[in-house]
Amino acid sequence: MESPSWAPVEVDVDRPSAARVYDYYLGGSHNFAVDREMARLAVGLWPDLPQIMQANRAFLRRAVRYLASQGITQFLDIGSGIPTVGNVHEVAQAAAPDARVVYVDIDPVAVAHSRAILVGDDRTDVVHADLRDVESVLGDSRTARLLDLSRPVGVLMVALLHFVPAEANPAGLLARYRAAMAPGSYLVVSHATHEGQPDEAGEHTALYQRTGTPMTMRSRAEVDGLFDGFDLVAPGVVFLPSWRPEPGALPDAHPERYSGFAAVGRRR
Amino acid sequence: MTPGGGERVEGATAHARGSFAQAWACAVAGTSYVAWGPAELAGYLLGLTDRLVDLLVADDFDTAPAVQVGADLVAAHFTGTETLSRSLVVLREGLPPLVRDCAPSDLTSRLTRAMGALAGGYAAALRERALDEQDEIRRAMFEAHRQAERRLAVSEARFHTMFTEAAIGIAIGDLGGNITEANPTLLKMFGYTAEEFTRRNVSEMVHPDDAPSVWQSYEELVAGRRDHFRVEKRFFRADGGVIWTHLTVSLVRDEAGAPAYQVAMLEDITERHRLQSELEHLAYHDPLTGLPNRALLSKRLAEIFSRPRTNHRIGLCFMDLDGFKAVNDSQGHDVGDQLLRAVATLLDRCCGPGQLVARMGGDEFVILIDSTTTLSQVVTLAEKILAAVALPVRLGGHELTVTASIGIVEQPVAATTPADLMSAADITLYWAKRKGKGRYEVFDRDRVEDEIAAYTLSATMPAAIERNEFFVEYQPLVSLADEALCGVEALVRWQHPTYGLLTPNRFIGLAEETGGIVPLGGWVLATACAQARQWRDQFGESAPFVSVNLAPRQLQEPGLVSEVAAILADTGLPPRQLQLELTEQAVMSDEPGPLQALGALNEIGVRLAIDDFGTGYSNLSYLRRLPVHALKLDGSFAEGLRRADSPNAADEQIVSALVTLAHALDLTVTAEGVETATQLQRLRALGCDTGQGWYLARPGPPQQISAMLRRGCSNVNADATTNHACSHQSS
Ligand SMILES: C[S@@+](CC[C@H](N)C(=O)[O-])C[C@H]1O[C@@H](n2cnc3c(N)ncnc32)[C@H](O)[C@@H]1O
């Protein structure tokens, strides 16, 4: 169903969007001058940012592969952004050809773009919804068409929850998603933190006030707290590159430089 | 080249190329995001390396494959510009050693051209890719716009339909209160044209009866301090008429959250209101007199009690016409109704603001006075009403004079409840009626409490007689000369199932008022006479006479004499053996009935005694006129003689005088309340004939008397000296 909002969502290209800025960091051109300007500003203040974003995207890839290795063939990727390269459905379908993926994003441009890219792929679909509107996400007919929630599902909230402020009660939202997930399902989270590089993280947060999606950094303990009702998969909550690194990858001497936590939990 | 050697060379070359690819991967790591792990990445770069080596050593040198390698880097998403420059450096240095074995002579030139081609291919592909992606994202943006606009169009269409077709009135206004749009329903509701309406400002839509909160809410709304409010509000129509509406006003904010404009929705509830107020009027008014009814009174009381002010007092007059039933019966209901209407009118006239006159039903009216300061304020109003009602009224040619009775309550609101207030007024009205009508009475809580207790008892009295809860005890009357038992006083007791044993003072007074005394008295009389007859059968002449109390009410009963006669006949008790005790008040009645009854009882031969003599206003002269045989001196006289050391000289003299007087009139004197030996001696010395009291004998069951009699003597102290019953001087 088309979001039945009484007041239509504004498409605002005069403001930077988190999805497009992220695309820029990853070397994509799915962005506008406002996005690039903000990204350059951010990188000026925090030169590690592109590396951090790559590390995040790499974690996403490893996590999806891990889930596939655990037999997960259906994925709900919330806050999916603008598919650039190494998208969830590509990674998942490489591991399991019948894998099905539902992408969800709040950004109307990201959604339109995803739809354009995915035309003709009947194992993927895109839902325009807000993570906080659990009903709209889980109740959407596209979600229902592709995902069988009575069986284990992989729910991805990668680089998403730092866009959910404390007032929106992320723990409460997660509890509602958890309630819809069959035992044996997985939750994948990566989350920006101030624990690695506090100064840069502070400035960065301030910068994101400009976007439609301001940021809330969280501590390791807070991220750990998001997994209530899940058993964390080893190695638990760790900095991005330290989560089950690829074989052959050189160990990073300063994983905290990546300023983001990664974790995967299995629904009890 | 031998095959074997070639293989070795191949193997060594492959190894070298693998190492190179690894180094290349290291050099570009982190410059772009590619969706591969280190192994896959090195594998991909190895493929490119192979192609570059092949190109460099080819017989026909062609740069086209290098262009493709450049493009393939971009295809793998090596889009970071660092990637190209670092790759060029690595390739320039690392490729020549890989082709060392079969290096063409123009390797340097080939390398330079190949690198140039690679960079060119990379740049072209990157540019292509960037343009494609820009294209994509633009298209996505347009698509998103289109979607949003479609939704907007849909919602606008929806809004338009809703606005024009809605059954409720809708108006849109700016923050200054200027109405910019009004829908057809609203225009019809108000009777304005669209043009007239949009010339108006919200501030002109005040109705004088608007609650102040309405406009306060409105101010808060346009200031952005609240998002909506909902009220019931009246408006003036174009033609001056009034409409009642359910009004909902909502604030619409702009994107930044600042107040932008307001939307008002109005539901016309005029008809509902009219019906409601009509129904309300009907529900709260008495159709005959048009006065407020009981329901409205209750509502008003509830309002007052729900939010009392400090020191808030309230007054209530409960009024009832005296003898209204007689008017109705004799003059007909028509006249009765006219009278009620006339009374309603004059009550209304007597009362002012802050006073509510309500008809409770029948001929009962209540005047509620909110906020009184003193009782006298209410009393004054009651007096005014009584005076007004007492004036003759002309109804249909007749002149009618009625009076009314009023019960007044005046209390602090905090100290009572509506129900208690009403019942207090009701009780007080009853007092006024009982006291003789045409008057008011003022509520007195202590009095009520006594009455309630007694009333509860009296109400159950007739049933209690049936259930045999009453019994009679007998207290000896003893001759003071020889302490012989000469008579017994029958004393009724009530073995109450819940209150236990009750003595007469707990229930006789009320039985007297309610008339319950008549059957009870009759029962006691019959029981005592039967008992006396039994003693007479058993003990003959030494059996005591029985003295039974007769209440004033009984004396007024026309059937008393025949009842006494019947009981005597039934039991076969000689009339002389029965003494009836009457109070002074009872015998001093001016009415002829009681006096005749006394005469008749005397005729039958029953003895009469005056009980509690000396307590009332004793007009001794009546003793001469009445057929009385005995006086029972009230216990208070004996009380005065109690103390051995200092007897009360005055009491002694009075008793002495009374005894003298009684004896002069041929009356026996019985002293009540003999409780000590001293008293006994004194009373004997003063000439009293008989005594009664705890010192002599307590009241007890008939067996106690039988036992005394059986002991072979009639002397209560069993000293067996006397054989004779009391001597009655009159007998
Ligand atoms: C940094 S991107 C992450 C993309 C992808 N998950 C990844 O990690 O590679 C964050 C995305 O979350 C989306 N987002 C932010 N808040 C959201 C919300 N409340 N509901 C749904 N999506 C949201 C943004 O539009 C953006 O596309």
mmCIF file of N, CA and C in Angstrom, chain B residues 475-489 532 535-536 540-547 576-579 607 630 632 668-671 688-692 696-697 705 708-709 713-717 722-729 731:
data_model
loop_
_atom_site.group_PDB
_atom_site.id
_atom_site.type_symbol
_atom_site.label_atom_id
_atom_site.label_comp_id
_atom_site.label_asym_id
_atom_site.label_seq_id
_atom_site.Cartn_x
_atom_site.Cartn_y
_atom_site.Cartn_z
ATOM 1 N N GLN B 475 -43.676 -6.464 91.444
ATOM 2 C CA GLN B 475 -42.903 -5.964 92.580
ATOM 3 C C GLN B 475 -43.854 -5.804 93.775
ATOM 4 N N PRO B 476 -43.489 -6.395 94.878
ATOM 5 C CA PRO B 476 -44.373 -6.348 96.057
ATOM 6 C C PRO B 476 -44.623 -4.919 96.550
ATOM 7 N N LEU B 477 -45.855 -4.718 97.037
ATOM 8 C CA LEU B 477 -46.229 -3.517 97.789
ATOM 9 C C LEU B 477 -46.428 -4.031 99.219
ATOM 10 N N VAL B 478 -45.676 -3.463 100.124
ATOM 11 C CA VAL B 478 -45.602 -4.062 101.462
ATOM 12 C C VAL B 478 -46.224 -3.138 102.508
ATOM 13 N N SER B 479 -46.970 -3.732 103.374
ATOM 14 C CA SER B 479 -47.557 -2.955 104.471
ATOM 15 C C SER B 479 -46.434 -2.523 105.396
ATOM 16 N N LEU B 480 -46.355 -1.222 105.676
ATOM 17 C CA LEU B 480 -45.231 -0.752 106.475
ATOM 18 C C LEU B 480 -45.422 -1.117 107.942
ATOM 19 N N ALA B 481 -46.646 -1.300 108.341
ATOM 20 C CA ALA B 481 -46.901 -1.633 109.741
ATOM 21 C C ALA B 481 -46.302 -2.993 110.085
ATOM 22 N N ASP B 482 -46.569 -3.991 109.275
ATOM 23 C CA ASP B 482 -46.097 -5.327 109.626
ATOM 24 C C ASP B 482 -45.252 -5.982 108.538
ATOM 25 N N GLU B 483 -44.901 -5.203 107.516
ATOM 26 C CA GLU B 483 -44.091 -5.694 106.402
ATOM 27 C C GLU B 483 -44.717 -6.914 105.732
ATOM 28 N N ALA B 484 -46.026 -6.926 105.721
ATOM 29 C CA ALA B 484 -46.730 -8.010 105.035
ATOM 30 C C ALA B 484 -46.967 -7.641 103.578
ATOM 31 N N LEU B 485 -46.953 -8.654 102.719
ATOM 32 C CA LEU B 485 -47.209 -8.442 101.291
ATOM 33 C C LEU B 485 -48.683 -8.187 101.085
ATOM 34 N N CYS B 486 -49.003 -7.004 100.573
ATOM 35 C CA CYS B 486 -50.420 -6.767 100.370
ATOM 36 C C CYS B 486 -50.779 -6.599 98.899
ATOM 37 N N GLY B 487 -49.831 -6.205 98.101
ATOM 38 C CA GLY B 487 -50.152 -6.058 96.683
ATOM 39 C C GLY B 487 -48.897 -6.222 95.840
ATOM 40 N N VAL B 488 -49.104 -6.290 94.525
ATOM 41 C CA VAL B 488 -47.946 -6.316 93.620
ATOM 42 C C VAL B 488 -48.209 -5.353 92.470
ATOM 43 N N GLU B 489 -47.129 -4.681 92.021
ATOM 44 C CA GLU B 489 -47.288 -3.838 90.829
ATOM 45 C C GLU B 489 -46.785 -4.631 89.626
ATOM 46 N N ALA B 532 -53.101 -12.745 88.897
ATOM 47 C CA ALA B 532 -53.682 -12.442 90.222
ATOM 48 C C ALA B 532 -54.756 -13.481 90.561
ATOM 49 N N TRP B 535 -53.132 -16.637 91.786
ATOM 50 C CA TRP B 535 -52.706 -16.556 93.192
ATOM 51 C C TRP B 535 -53.908 -16.689 94.116
ATOM 52 N N ARG B 536 -54.974 -16.074 93.674
ATOM 53 C CA ARG B 536 -56.161 -16.087 94.520
ATOM 54 C C ARG B 536 -56.664 -17.526 94.688
ATOM 55 N N GLY B 540 -55.920 -17.930 98.267
ATOM 56 C CA GLY B 540 -57.165 -17.404 98.823
ATOM 57 C C GLY B 540 -57.034 -15.952 99.272
ATOM 58 N N GLU B 541 -57.465 -15.676 100.464
ATOM 59 C CA GLU B 541 -57.540 -14.310 100.953
ATOM 60 C C GLU B 541 -56.173 -13.658 101.078
ATOM 61 N N SER B 542 -55.134 -14.478 101.292
ATOM 62 C CA SER B 542 -53.822 -13.848 101.457
ATOM 63 C C SER B 542 -53.182 -13.480 100.118
ATOM 64 N N ALA B 543 -53.838 -13.776 99.003
ATOM 65 C CA ALA B 543 -53.288 -13.381 97.697
ATOM 66 C C ALA B 543 -53.271 -11.860 97.584
ATOM 67 N N PRO B 544 -52.235 -11.286 96.958
ATOM 68 C CA PRO B 544 -52.126 -9.821 96.832
ATOM 69 C C PRO B 544 -53.026 -9.263 95.728
ATOM 70 N N PHE B 545 -53.382 -7.998 95.891
ATOM 71 C CA PHE B 545 -54.053 -7.352 94.754
ATOM 72 C C PHE B 545 -52.977 -7.014 93.733
ATOM 73 N N VAL B 546 -53.428 -6.784 92.487
ATOM 74 C CA VAL B 546 -52.444 -6.451 91.464
ATOM 75 C C VAL B 546 -52.686 -5.023 90.983
ATOM 76 N N SER B 547 -51.582 -4.287 90.888
ATOM 77 C CA SER B 547 -51.681 -2.882 90.507
ATOM 78 C C SER B 547 -51.085 -2.728 89.104
ATOM 79 N N ARG B 576 -61.993 -5.794 93.253
ATOM 80 C CA ARG B 576 -61.234 -5.171 94.342
ATOM 81 C C ARG B 576 -59.764 -5.552 94.291
ATOM 82 N N GLN B 577 -59.501 -6.718 93.670
ATOM 83 C CA GLN B 577 -58.123 -7.188 93.621
ATOM 84 C C GLN B 577 -57.333 -6.502 92.502
ATOM 85 N N LEU B 578 -58.006 -5.618 91.767
ATOM 86 C CA LEU B 578 -57.301 -4.900 90.679
ATOM 87 C C LEU B 578 -57.210 -3.424 91.020
ATOM 88 N N GLN B 579 -55.995 -2.905 90.946
ATOM 89 C CA GLN B 579 -55.781 -1.456 91.130
ATOM 90 C C GLN B 579 -55.194 -0.906 89.845
ATOM 91 N N ARG B 607 -59.977 -0.509 91.988
ATOM 92 C CA ARG B 607 -59.327 0.539 92.758
ATOM 93 C C ARG B 607 -58.487 1.429 91.832
ATOM 94 N N ALA B 630 -55.993 5.610 96.254
ATOM 95 C CA ALA B 630 -54.632 5.564 96.794
ATOM 96 C C ALA B 630 -53.733 6.573 96.098
ATOM 97 N N LYS B 632 -49.616 7.153 95.236
ATOM 98 C CA LYS B 632 -48.280 6.577 95.308
ATOM 99 C C LYS B 632 -47.300 7.734 95.287
ATOM 100 N N THR B 668 -55.180 5.698 100.810
ATOM 101 C CA THR B 668 -54.004 4.978 101.275
ATOM 102 C C THR B 668 -52.787 5.666 100.682
ATOM 103 N N VAL B 669 -51.657 5.632 101.384
ATOM 104 C CA VAL B 669 -50.444 6.227 100.833
ATOM 105 C C VAL B 669 -49.372 5.145 100.684
ATOM 106 N N THR B 670 -48.875 5.032 99.490
ATOM 107 C CA THR B 670 -47.786 4.089 99.233
ATOM 108 C C THR B 670 -46.537 4.897 98.909
ATOM 109 N N ALA B 671 -45.455 4.565 99.603
ATOM 110 C CA ALA B 671 -44.192 5.265 99.310
ATOM 111 C C ALA B 671 -43.401 4.436 98.306
ATOM 112 N N CYS B 688 -46.851 6.551 106.344
ATOM 113 C CA CYS B 688 -47.169 5.899 105.080
ATOM 114 C C CYS B 688 -47.711 4.511 105.362
ATOM 115 N N ASP B 689 -48.672 4.101 104.505
ATOM 116 C CA ASP B 689 -49.311 2.830 104.772
ATOM 117 C C ASP B 689 -48.521 1.662 104.192
ATOM 118 N N THR B 690 -48.123 1.845 102.932
ATOM 119 C CA THR B 690 -47.379 0.765 102.284
ATOM 120 C C THR B 690 -46.134 1.327 101.639
ATOM 121 N N GLY B 691 -45.225 0.417 101.338
ATOM 122 C CA GLY B 691 -43.982 0.841 100.711
ATOM 123 C C GLY B 691 -43.635 -0.087 99.550
ATOM 124 N N GLN B 692 -42.819 0.460 98.676
ATOM 125 C CA GLN B 692 -42.404 -0.308 97.502
ATOM 126 C C GLN B 692 -40.978 0.112 97.191
ATOM 127 N N LEU B 696 -37.290 -3.424 100.100
ATOM 128 C CA LEU B 696 -38.361 -4.334 100.493
ATOM 129 C C LEU B 696 -38.373 -5.569 99.582
ATOM 130 N N ALA B 697 -38.431 -5.368 98.343
ATOM 131 C CA ALA B 697 -38.373 -6.479 97.386
ATOM 132 C C ALA B 697 -38.208 -5.946 95.988
ATOM 133 N N ILE B 705 -43.238 -14.298 93.719
ATOM 134 C CA ILE B 705 -44.373 -13.941 94.586
ATOM 135 C C ILE B 705 -45.012 -15.223 95.130
ATOM 136 N N MET B 708 -43.086 -16.556 97.962
ATOM 137 C CA MET B 708 -43.331 -15.789 99.189
ATOM 138 C C MET B 708 -44.615 -16.255 99.846
ATOM 139 N N LEU B 709 -45.625 -16.372 98.999
ATOM 140 C CA LEU B 709 -46.936 -16.737 99.524
ATOM 141 C C LEU B 709 -46.900 -18.163 100.071
ATOM 142 N N CYS B 713 -46.670 -17.464 104.657
ATOM 143 C CA CYS B 713 -46.964 -16.176 105.251
ATOM 144 C C CYS B 713 -46.980 -15.132 104.184
ATOM 145 N N SER B 714 -47.510 -14.051 104.463
ATOM 146 C CA SER B 714 -47.517 -12.990 103.487
ATOM 147 C C SER B 714 -46.484 -11.944 103.817
ATOM 148 N N ASN B 715 -45.708 -12.207 104.835
ATOM 149 C CA ASN B 715 -44.666 -11.257 105.186
ATOM 150 C C ASN B 715 -43.479 -11.439 104.263
ATOM 151 N N VAL B 716 -43.127 -10.349 103.629
ATOM 152 C CA VAL B 716 -42.064 -10.457 102.640
ATOM 153 C C VAL B 716 -40.751 -10.877 103.266
ATOM 154 N N ASN B 717 -40.560 -10.502 104.526
ATOM 155 C CA ASN B 717 -39.311 -10.886 105.170
ATOM 156 C C ASN B 717 -39.443 -12.199 105.928
ATOM 157 N N THR B 722 -47.802 -12.008 110.402
ATOM 158 C CA THR B 722 -49.091 -11.466 110.002
ATOM 159 C C THR B 722 -49.905 -12.493 109.237
ATOM 160 N N ASN B 723 -51.103 -12.412 109.340
ATOM 161 C CA ASN B 723 -51.971 -13.300 108.587
ATOM 162 C C ASN B 723 -52.928 -12.504 107.736
ATOM 163 N N HIS B 724 -52.713 -11.244 107.770
ATOM 164 C CA HIS B 724 -53.694 -10.361 107.187
ATOM 165 C C HIS B 724 -53.105 -9.548 106.040
ATOM 166 N N ALA B 725 -53.876 -9.371 105.040
ATOM 167 C CA ALA B 725 -53.426 -8.528 103.935
ATOM 168 C C ALA B 725 -53.483 -7.078 104.399
ATOM 169 N N CYS B 726 -53.047 -6.216 103.552
ATOM 170 C CA CYS B 726 -53.002 -4.805 103.903
ATOM 171 C C CYS B 726 -54.406 -4.305 104.201
ATOM 172 N N SER B 727 -54.424 -3.400 105.075
ATOM 173 C CA SER B 727 -55.736 -2.810 105.319
ATOM 174 C C SER B 727 -55.871 -1.570 104.473
ATOM 175 N N HIS B 728 -56.883 -1.536 103.742
ATOM 176 C CA HIS B 728 -57.122 -0.337 102.939
ATOM 177 C C HIS B 728 -58.149 0.468 103.669
ATOM 178 N N GLN B 729 -57.713 1.615 103.983
ATOM 179 C CA GLN B 729 -58.604 2.439 104.798
ATOM 180 C C GLN B 729 -59.933 2.671 104.105
ATOM 181 N N SER B 731 -61.383 0.577 102.140
ATOM 182 C CA SER B 731 -62.214 -0.598 101.925
ATOM 183 C C SER B 731 -63.106 -0.927 103.121
#
